[in-house]
Coordinates of C-alpha atoms in Angstrom, one line a residue:
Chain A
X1 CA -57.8 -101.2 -14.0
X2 CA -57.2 -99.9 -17.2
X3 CA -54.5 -96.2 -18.1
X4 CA -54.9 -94.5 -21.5
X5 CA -52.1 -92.7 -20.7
X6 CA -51.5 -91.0 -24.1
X7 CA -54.7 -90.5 -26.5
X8 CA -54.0 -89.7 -29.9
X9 CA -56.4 -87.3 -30.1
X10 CA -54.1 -85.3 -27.6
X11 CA -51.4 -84.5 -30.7
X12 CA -54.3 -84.4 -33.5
X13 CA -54.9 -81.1 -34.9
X14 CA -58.4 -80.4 -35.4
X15 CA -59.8 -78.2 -38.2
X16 CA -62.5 -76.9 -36.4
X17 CA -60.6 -75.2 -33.8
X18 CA -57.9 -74.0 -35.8
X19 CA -60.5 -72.3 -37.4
X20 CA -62.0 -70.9 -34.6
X21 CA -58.9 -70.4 -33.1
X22 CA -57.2 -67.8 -36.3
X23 CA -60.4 -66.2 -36.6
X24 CA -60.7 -65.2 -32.8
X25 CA -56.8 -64.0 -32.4
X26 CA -56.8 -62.0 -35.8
X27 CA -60.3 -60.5 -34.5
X28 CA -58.5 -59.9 -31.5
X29 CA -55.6 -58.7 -33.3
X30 CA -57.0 -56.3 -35.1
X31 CA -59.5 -55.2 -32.2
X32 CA -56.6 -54.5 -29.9
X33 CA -54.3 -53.1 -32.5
X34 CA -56.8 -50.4 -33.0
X35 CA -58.6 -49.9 -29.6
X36 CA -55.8 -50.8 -27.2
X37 CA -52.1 -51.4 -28.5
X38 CA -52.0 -48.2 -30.7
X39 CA -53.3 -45.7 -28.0
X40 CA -51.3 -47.6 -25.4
X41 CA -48.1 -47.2 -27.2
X42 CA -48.3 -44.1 -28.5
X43 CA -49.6 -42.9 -24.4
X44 CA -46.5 -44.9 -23.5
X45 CA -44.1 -43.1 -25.6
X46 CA -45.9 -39.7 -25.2
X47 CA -44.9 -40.1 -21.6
X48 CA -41.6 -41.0 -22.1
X49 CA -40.8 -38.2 -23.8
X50 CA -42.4 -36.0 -21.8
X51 CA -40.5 -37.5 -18.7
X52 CA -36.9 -37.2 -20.8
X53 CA -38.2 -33.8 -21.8
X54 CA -38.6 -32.6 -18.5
X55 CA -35.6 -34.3 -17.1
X56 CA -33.5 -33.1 -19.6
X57 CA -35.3 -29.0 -18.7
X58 CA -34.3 -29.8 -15.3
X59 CA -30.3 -30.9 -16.1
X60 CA -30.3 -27.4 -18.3
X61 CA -31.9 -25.5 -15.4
X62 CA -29.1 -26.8 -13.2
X63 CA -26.1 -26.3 -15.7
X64 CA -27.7 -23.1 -16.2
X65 CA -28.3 -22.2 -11.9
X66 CA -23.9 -23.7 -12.1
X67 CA -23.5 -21.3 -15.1
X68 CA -24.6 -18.4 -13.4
X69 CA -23.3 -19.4 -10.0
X70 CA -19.9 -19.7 -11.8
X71 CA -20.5 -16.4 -13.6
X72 CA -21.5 -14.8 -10.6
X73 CA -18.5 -16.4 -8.9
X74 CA -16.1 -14.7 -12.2
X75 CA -17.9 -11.3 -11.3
X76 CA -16.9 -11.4 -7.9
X77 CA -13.4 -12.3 -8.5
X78 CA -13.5 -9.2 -11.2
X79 CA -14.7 -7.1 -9.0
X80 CA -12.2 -8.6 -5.8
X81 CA -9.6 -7.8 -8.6
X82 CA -10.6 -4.5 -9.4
X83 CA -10.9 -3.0 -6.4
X84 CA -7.3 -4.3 -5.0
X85 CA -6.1 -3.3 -8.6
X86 CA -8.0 0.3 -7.6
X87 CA -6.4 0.3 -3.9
X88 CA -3.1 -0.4 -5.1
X89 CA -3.0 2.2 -7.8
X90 CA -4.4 4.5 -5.0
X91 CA -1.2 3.4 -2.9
X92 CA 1.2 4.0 -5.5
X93 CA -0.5 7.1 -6.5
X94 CA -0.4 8.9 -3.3
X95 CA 3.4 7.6 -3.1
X96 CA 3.6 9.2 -6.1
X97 CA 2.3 12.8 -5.1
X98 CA 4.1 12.1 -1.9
X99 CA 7.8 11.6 -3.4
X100 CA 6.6 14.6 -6.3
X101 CA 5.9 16.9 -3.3
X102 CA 8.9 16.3 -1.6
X103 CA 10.9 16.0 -4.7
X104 CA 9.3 19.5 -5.7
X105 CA 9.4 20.8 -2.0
X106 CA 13.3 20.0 -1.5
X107 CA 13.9 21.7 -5.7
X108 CA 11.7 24.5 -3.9
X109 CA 13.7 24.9 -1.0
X110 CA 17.0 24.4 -2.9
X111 CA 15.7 27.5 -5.2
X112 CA 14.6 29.4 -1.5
X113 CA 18.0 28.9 -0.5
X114 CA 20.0 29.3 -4.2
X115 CA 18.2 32.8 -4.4
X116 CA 18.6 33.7 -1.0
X117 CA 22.3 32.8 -1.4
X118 CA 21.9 35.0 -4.4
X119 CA 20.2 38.5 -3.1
X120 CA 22.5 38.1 -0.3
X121 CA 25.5 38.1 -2.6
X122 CA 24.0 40.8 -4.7
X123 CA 23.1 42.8 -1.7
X124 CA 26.9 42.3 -0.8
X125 CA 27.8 43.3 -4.1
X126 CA 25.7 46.6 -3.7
X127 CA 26.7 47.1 -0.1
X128 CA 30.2 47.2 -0.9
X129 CA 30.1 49.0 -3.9
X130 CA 28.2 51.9 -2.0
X131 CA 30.6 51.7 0.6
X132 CA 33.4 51.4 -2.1
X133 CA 31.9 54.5 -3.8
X134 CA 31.3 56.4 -0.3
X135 CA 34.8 55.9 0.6
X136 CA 35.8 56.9 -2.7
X137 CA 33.9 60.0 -2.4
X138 CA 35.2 60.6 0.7
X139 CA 38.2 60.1 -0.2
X140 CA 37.5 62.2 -3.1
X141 CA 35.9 64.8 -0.6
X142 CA 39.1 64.5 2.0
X143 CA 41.4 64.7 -0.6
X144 CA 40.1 67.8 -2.1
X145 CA 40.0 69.4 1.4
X146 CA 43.5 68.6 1.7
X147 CA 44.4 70.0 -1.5
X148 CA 42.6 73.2 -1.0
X149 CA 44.0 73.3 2.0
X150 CA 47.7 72.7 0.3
X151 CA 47.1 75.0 -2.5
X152 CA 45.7 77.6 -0.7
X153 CA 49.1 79.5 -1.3
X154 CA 50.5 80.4 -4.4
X155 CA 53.8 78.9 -3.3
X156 CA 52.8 75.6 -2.6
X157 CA 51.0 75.7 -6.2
X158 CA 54.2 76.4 -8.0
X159 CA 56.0 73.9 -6.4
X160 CA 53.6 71.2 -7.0
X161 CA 53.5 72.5 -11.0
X162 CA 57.1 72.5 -10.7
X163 CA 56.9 68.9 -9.7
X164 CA 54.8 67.9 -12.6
X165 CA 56.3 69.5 -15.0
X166 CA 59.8 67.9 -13.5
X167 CA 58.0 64.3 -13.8
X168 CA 57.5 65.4 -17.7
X169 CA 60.7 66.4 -18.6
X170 CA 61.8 63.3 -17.3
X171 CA 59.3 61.7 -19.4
Chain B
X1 CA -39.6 -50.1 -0.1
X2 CA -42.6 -49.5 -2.2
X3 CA -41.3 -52.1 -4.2
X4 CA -41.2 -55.3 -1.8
X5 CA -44.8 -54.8 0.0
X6 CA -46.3 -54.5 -3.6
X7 CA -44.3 -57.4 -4.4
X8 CA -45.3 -59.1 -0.8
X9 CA -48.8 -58.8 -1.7
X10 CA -49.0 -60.0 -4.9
X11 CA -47.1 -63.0 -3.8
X12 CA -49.5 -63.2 -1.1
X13 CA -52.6 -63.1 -3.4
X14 CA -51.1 -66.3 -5.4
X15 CA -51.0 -68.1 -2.6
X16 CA -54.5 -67.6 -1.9
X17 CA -55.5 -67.7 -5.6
X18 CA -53.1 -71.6 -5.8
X19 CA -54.3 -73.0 -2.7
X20 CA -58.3 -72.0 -3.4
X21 CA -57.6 -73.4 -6.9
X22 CA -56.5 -76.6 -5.4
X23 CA -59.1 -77.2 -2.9
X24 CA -61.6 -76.6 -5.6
X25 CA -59.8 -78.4 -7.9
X26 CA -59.8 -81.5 -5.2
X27 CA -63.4 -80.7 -5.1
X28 CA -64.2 -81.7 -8.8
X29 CA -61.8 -84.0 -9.2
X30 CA -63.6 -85.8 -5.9
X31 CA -67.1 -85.5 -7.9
X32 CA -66.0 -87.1 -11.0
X33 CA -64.8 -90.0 -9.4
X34 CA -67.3 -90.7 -7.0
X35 CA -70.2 -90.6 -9.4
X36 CA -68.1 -93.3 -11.5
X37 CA -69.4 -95.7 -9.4
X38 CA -66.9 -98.2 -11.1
X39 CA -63.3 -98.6 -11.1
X40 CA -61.2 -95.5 -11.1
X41 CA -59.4 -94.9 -14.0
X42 CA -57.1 -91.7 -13.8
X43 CA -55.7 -92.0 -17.4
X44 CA -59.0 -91.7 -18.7
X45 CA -60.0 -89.0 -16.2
X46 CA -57.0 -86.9 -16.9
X47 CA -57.8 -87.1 -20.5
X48 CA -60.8 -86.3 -19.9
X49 CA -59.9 -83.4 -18.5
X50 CA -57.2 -82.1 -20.9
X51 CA -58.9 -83.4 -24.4
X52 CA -61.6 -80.9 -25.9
X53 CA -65.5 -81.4 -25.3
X54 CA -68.7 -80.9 -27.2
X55 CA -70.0 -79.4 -23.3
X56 CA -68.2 -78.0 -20.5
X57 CA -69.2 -80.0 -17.5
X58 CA -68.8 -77.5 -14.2
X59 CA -70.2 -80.7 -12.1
X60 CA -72.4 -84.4 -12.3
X61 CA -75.7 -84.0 -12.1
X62 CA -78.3 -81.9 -13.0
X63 CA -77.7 -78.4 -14.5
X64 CA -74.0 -79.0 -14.0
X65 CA -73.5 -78.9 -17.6
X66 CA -73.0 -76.3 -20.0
X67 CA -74.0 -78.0 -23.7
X68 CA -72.5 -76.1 -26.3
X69 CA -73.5 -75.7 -30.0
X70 CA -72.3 -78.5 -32.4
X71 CA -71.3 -77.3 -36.0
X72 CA -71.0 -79.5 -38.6
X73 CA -70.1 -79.0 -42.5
X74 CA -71.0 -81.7 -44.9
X75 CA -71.1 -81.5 -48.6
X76 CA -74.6 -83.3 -49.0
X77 CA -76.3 -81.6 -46.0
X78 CA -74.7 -78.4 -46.0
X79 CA -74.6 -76.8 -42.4
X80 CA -75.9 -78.4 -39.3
X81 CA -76.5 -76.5 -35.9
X82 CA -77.5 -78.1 -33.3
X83 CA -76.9 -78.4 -29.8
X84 CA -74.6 -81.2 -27.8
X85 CA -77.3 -81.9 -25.1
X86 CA -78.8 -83.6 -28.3
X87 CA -76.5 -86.7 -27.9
X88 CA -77.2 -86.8 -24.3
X89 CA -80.9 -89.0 -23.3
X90 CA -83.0 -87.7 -19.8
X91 CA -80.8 -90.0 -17.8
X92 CA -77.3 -88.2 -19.3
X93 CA -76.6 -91.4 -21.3
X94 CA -75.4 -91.1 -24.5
X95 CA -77.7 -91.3 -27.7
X96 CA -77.4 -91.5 -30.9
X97 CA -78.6 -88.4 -32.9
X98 CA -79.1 -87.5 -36.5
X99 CA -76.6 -90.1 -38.1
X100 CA -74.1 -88.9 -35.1
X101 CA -72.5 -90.7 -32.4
X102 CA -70.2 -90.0 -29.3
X103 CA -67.1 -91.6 -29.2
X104 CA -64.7 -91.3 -26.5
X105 CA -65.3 -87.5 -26.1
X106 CA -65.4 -87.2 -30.0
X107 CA -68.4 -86.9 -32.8
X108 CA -68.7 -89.2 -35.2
X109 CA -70.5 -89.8 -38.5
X110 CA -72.6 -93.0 -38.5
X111 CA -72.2 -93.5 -41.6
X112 CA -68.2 -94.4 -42.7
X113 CA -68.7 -92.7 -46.5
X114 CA -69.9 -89.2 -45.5
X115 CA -67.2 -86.6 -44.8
X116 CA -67.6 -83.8 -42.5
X117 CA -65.8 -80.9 -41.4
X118 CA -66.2 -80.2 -37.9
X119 CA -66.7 -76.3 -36.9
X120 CA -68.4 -76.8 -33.2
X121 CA -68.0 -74.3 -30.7
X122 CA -66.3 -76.7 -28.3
X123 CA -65.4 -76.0 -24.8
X124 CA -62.2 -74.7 -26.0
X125 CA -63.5 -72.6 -28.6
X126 CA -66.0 -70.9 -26.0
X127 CA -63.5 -70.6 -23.2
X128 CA -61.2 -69.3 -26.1
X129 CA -63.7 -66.3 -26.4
X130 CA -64.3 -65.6 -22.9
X131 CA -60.4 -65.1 -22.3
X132 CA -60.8 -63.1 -25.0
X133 CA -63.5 -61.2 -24.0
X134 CA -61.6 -60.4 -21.0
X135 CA -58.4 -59.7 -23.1
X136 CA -60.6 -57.0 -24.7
X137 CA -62.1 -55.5 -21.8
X138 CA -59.2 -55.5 -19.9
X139 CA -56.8 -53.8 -22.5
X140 CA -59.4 -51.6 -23.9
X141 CA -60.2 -50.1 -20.6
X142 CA -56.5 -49.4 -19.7
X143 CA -56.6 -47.7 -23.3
X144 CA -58.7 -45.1 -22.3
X145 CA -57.2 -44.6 -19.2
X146 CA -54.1 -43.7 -21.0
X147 CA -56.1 -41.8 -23.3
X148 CA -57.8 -40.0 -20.4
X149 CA -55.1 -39.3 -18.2
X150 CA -51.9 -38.9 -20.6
X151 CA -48.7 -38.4 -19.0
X152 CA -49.4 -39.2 -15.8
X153 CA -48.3 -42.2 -13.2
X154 CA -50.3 -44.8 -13.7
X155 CA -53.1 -46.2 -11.3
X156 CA -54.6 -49.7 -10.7
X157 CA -55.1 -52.4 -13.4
X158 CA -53.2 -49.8 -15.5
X159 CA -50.0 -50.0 -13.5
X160 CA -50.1 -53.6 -13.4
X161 CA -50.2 -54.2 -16.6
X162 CA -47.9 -51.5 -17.9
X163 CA -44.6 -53.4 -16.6
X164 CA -45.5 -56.4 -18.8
X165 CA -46.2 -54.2 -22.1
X166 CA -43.3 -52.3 -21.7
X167 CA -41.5 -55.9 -21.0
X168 CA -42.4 -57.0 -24.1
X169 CA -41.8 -53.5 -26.1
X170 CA -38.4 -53.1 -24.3
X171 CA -37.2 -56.7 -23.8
X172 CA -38.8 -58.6 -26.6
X173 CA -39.2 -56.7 -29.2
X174 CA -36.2 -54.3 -29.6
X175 CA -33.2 -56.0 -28.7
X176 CA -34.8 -59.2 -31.1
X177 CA -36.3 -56.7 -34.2
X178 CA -34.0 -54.2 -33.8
X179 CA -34.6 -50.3 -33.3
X180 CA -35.9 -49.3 -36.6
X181 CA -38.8 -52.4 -37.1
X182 CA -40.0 -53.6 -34.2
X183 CA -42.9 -50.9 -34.2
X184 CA -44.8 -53.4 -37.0
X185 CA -44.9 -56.4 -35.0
X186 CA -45.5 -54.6 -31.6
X187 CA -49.6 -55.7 -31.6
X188 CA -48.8 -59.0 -32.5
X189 CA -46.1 -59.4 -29.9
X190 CA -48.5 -58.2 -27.5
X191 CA -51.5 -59.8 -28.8
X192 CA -49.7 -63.3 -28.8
X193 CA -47.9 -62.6 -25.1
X194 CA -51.5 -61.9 -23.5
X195 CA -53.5 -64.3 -25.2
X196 CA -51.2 -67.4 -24.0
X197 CA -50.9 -65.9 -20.8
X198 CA -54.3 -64.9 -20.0
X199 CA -55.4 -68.5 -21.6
X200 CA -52.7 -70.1 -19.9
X201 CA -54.3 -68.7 -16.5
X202 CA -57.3 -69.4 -17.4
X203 CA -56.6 -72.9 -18.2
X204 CA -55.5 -73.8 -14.1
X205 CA -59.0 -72.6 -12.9
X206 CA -60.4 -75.9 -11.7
X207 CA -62.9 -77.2 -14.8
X208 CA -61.7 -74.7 -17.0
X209 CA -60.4 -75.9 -20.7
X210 CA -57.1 -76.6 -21.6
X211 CA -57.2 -73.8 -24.5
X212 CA -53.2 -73.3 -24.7
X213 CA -52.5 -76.8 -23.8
X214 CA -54.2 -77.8 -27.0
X215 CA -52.3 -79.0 -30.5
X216 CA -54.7 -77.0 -32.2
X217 CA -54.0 -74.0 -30.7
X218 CA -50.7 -73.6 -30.5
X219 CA -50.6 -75.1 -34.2
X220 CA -52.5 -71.4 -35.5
X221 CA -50.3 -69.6 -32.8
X222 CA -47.1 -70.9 -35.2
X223 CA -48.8 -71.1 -38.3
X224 CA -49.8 -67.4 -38.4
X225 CA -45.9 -67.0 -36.8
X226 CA -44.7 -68.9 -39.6
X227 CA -47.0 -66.8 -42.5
X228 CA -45.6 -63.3 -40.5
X229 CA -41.9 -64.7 -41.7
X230 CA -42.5 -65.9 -44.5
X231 CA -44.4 -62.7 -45.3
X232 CA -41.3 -60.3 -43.8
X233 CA -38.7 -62.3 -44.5
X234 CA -36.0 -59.8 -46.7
X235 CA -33.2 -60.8 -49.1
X236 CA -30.9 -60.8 -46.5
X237 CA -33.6 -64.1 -44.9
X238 CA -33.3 -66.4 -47.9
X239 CA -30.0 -65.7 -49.1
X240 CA -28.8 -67.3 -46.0
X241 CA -31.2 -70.1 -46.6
X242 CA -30.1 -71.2 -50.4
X243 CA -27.1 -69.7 -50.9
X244 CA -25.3 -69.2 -47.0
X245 CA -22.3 -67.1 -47.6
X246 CA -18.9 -68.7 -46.3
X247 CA -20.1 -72.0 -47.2
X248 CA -18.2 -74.2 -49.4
X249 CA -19.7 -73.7 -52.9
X250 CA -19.9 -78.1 -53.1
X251 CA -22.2 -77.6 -50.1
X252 CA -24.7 -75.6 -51.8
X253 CA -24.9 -77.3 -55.0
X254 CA -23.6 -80.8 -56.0
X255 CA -24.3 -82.0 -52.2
X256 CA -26.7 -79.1 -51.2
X257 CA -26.7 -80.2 -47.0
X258 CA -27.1 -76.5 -46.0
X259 CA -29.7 -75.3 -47.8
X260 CA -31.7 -78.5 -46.9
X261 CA -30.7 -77.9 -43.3
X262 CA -31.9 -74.4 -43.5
X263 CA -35.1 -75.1 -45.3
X264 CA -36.2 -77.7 -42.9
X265 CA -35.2 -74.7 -40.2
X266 CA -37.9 -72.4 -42.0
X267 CA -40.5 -74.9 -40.3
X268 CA -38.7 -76.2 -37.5
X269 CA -38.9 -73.2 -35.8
X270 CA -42.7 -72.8 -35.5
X271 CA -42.9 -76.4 -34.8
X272 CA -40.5 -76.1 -31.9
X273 CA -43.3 -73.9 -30.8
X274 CA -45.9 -75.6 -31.2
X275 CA -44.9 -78.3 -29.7
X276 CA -43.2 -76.7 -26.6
X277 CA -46.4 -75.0 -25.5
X278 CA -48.3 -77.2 -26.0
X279 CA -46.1 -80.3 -24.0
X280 CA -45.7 -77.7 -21.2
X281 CA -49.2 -76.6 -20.5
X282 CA -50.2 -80.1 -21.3
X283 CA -47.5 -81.7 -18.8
X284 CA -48.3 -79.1 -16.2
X285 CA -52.6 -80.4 -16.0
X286 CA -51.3 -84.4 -16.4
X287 CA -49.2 -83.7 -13.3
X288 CA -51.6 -81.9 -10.9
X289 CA -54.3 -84.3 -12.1
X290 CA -52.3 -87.4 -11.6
X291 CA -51.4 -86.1 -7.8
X292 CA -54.8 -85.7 -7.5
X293 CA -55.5 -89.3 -9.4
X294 CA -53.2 -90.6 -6.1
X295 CA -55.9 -90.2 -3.5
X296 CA -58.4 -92.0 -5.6
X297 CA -55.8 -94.8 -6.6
X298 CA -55.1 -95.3 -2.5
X299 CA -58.6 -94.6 -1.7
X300 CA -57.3 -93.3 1.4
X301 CA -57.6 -90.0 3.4
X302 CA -53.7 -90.0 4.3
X303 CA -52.9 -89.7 0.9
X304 CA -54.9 -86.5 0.9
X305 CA -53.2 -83.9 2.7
X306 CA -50.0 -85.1 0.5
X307 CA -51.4 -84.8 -2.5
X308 CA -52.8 -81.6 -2.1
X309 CA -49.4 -80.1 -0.7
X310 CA -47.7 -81.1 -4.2
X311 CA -50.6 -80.1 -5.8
X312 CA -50.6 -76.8 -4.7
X313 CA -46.5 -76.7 -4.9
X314 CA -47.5 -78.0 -8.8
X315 CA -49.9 -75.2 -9.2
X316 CA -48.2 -72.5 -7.9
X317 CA -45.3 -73.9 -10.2
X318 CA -47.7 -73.6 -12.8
X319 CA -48.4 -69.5 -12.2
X320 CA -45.0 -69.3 -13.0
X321 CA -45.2 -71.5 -16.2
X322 CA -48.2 -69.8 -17.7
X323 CA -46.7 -66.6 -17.7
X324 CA -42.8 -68.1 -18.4
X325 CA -44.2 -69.9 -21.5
X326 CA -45.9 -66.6 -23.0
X327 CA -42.8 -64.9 -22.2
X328 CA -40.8 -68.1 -24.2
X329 CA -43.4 -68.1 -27.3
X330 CA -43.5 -64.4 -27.5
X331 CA -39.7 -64.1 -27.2
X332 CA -38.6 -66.8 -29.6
X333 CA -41.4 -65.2 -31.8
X334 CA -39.8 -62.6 -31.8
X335 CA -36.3 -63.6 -32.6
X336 CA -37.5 -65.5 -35.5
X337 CA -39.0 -62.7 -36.8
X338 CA -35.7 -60.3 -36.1
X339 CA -33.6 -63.1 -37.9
X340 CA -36.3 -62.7 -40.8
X341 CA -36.2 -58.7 -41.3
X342 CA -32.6 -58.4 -39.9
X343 CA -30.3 -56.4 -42.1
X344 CA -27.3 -58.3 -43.6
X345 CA -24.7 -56.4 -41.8
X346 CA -24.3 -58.4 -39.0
X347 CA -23.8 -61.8 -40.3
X348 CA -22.0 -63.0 -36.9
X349 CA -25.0 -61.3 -34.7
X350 CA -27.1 -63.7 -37.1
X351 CA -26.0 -66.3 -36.4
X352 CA -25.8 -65.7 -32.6
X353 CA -29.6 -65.0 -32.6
X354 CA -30.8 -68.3 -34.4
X355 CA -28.4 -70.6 -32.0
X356 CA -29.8 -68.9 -29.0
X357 CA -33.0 -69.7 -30.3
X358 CA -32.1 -73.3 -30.8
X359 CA -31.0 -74.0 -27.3

């Protein structure tokens, strides 16, 4: 029993199919470059691109649903604010007109009372004056009765001239 | 989910595909020897088997060969055509014919003086052009699916194949060409990552050739590897060949090591690959036909089942090697050809690359 293990025509190159061999992988080559590898590539990257394209859409819808969700979030709190801005001002407002009313009612009341307090005095000042002057006129009015009374004589008038004219000389 | 059944059946369909390829392969391997009549001799048969052939010889017997046309060039008879079964008599012996002889699976010339250069379309060459005539098919078709349905999922053969082109686009050819280049190697890459695999498949089929398993082969595979180098190779490329920077000046003239080193590393490369193709595709036949040879040698039935269970643990082994290998070539392709157009800023990144490569 005979073993060839290792043949040298194993590990000899042969011309003919090295030949054969180059022309069929550059025909190859050049078939697939053009028919196949080109298309497939250019599908390939095509399609990523589109997939990116529409991923990235998708991350800028979302930022853009956050953006508005925060805006929409900011116009609440603005409007929150504004209307607890708007009550408050309302509270301090009718606080306002409240302490202005009573402010102007009691300065009201105060001038009720200071002009009261001042007709009554005038009305005082009038009421005695009349009586002052009615007494006076009675007085006046009396004293003449008396005097006509008194000087009714002659006698009684010379006296009383006789009096004056003794409080002159002693003047 | 999705992921593991497709995964479960694929595994699934090669273990079918290994374990019909090794009862069939059992099948031939049981012809060949039987019809010997003489003593078995599994050197010769696995050579037999691996070598290159003027026919491709499906069975013994009648009709179970497929002759293919011999070319030959000689300078004083110009071209010859003429087919194989020409050597072979009515009872399949072998005759002489037209000044040619057989010689243990070779053609020779009669005559020791003339010269001639031998073109024939040998079972290589012709299972050579039937992968490639699937290659074509197969990636042309998927071509105008893209072209038909662009921008959508992908569907059948199409999403098969997809992963393995964007494998090479994305794991190959950028990190190892960079960004900004790759695009101009891309259908070589690809061409040269199919083409071994899809011969490399090819090549388990039980009777098939042994097209990437083949010096000759893989010696054009790293030629044209070497020319696309040579041809792309920048400044950057051969200053670091003749004149290394941060290398003692002594080194590159009055005892010039380096650039000797790095010259013979021009050609060292492609060589690596042509020789580790072919030695793997190679190694992987000699051992599923030498497990094989075993039930022969015993000439017993016991050895059978044995065989055929590392056979078939060989085989499926070799799946994995046909498409590892095309992965390897493609990939150290690749490197070579990013350390060839690399720009020289990153001398350290280089370096990095070629070492890698080395290992």
């Amino acid at each position: 029993m005979k073993f060839t293990i290792l043949d040298v025509a194993l590990v000899t190159p042969e011309i003919g199919l090295i030949f054969w061999m180059t022309l069929t992988f550059l025909i190859v080559l050049f078939l697939l470059k053009k028919f196949a590898w080109t298309p497939i590539m250019q599908a390939l990257k095509d399609r990523e691109e589109t997939i990116e394209g529409a991923l990235s859409q998708a991350q800028k819808a979302k930022e853009e649903i956050a953006n508005l969700k925060s805006q929409n979030e900011q116009l609440l709190k603005e409007a929150r604010m504004e209307r607890d801005k708007i009550i408050s001002d309302a509270n301090t407002a009718s606080k306002q007109i409240i302490e202005k009313a009573q402010e102007e009612a009691k300065v009201q009341a105060n001038k009720i009372v200071k002009d009261a307090k001042n007709s009554i005095e005038a009305e005082k000042k009038a009421a005695l004056t009349e009586v002052k002057n009615l007494v006076a006129e009675l007085s006046i009015d009396i004293s003449e009765k008396i005097l006509r009374e008194k000087l009714s004589d002659d006698k009684s008038q010379e006296a009383l001239v006789g009096k004056y004219l003794k409080d002159l000389n002693v003047n | 989910m999705m992921a593991i059944e497709r995964f479960n059946k694929i595994f699934k369909g090669i273990t079918i595909y290994g374990i019909v390829l090794v009862c069939l392969f059992g099948a031939f391997s049981n012809a060949s020897a039987a019809d010997t009549g003489e003593g078995f001799d599994p050197g010769e048969m696995i050579m037999h088997h691996i070598n290159d052939s003027y026919e491709w010889e499906f069975w013994h017997g009648p009709y179970g060969t497929l002759h293919l046309p011999v070319i030959f060039y000689s300078a004083d008879r110009g071209l010859e055509i003429f087919s194989s079964s020409r050597f072979f008599n009515d009872e399949g012996k072998a005759v002489e014919y037209n000044g040619y002889f057989y010689d243990h699976g070779k053609l020779k010339v009669l005559d020791e003086e003339r010269n001639i250069y031998d073109f024939s379309i040998t079972k290589n060459v012709f299972s050579m052009f039937i992968s490639v005539a699937l290659l074509l098919i197969l990636f042309i078709s998927i071509a105008n699916k893209y072209k038909k349905n662009p921008n959508s999922a992908p569907k059948g053969i199409q999403s098969a194949l997809e992963p393995f082109i964007l494998f090479v686009r994305d794991d190959i050819a950028i990190p190892n060409i960079g960004e900004k280049k790759y695009k101009k190697f891309m259908p070589f890459l690809l061409t040269l990552f199919f083409f071994i695999w899809i011969n490399n498949l090819l090549g388990l089929l039980p009777g098939a050739a042994n097209v990437t398993g083949n010096i000759s082969v893989t010696l054009a595979l790293s030629a044209m590897i070497l020319i696309i180098i040579l041809f792309n190779a920048n400044k950057h490329y051969w200053q670091h060949i003749f004149n290394m920077p941060g290398v003692p000046w002594w080194l590159k003239t009055v005892l010039p090591i380096i650039p000797i080193v790095e010259f013979i590393g021009i050609f060292t490369k492609p060589f690596s690959l042509m020789i580790r193709l072919f030695a793997n595709i190679t190694a992987g036949h000699i051992i599923i036909l030498s497990l094989f040879s075993l039930i022969f040698l015993f000439e017993s039935f016991a050895v059978g089942p044995l065989s055929v269970g590392f056979a078939l643990f060989m085989n499926l082994l070799e799946l994995l090697i046909a498409l590892l290998q095309a992965f390897i070539f493609t990939l150290l392709s690749a490197m070579y050809i990013g350390g060839a157009v690399e720009e020289g800023h990153h001398h350290e990144e280089g370096h990095a690359d070629v070492k890698k490569a080395h290992v």
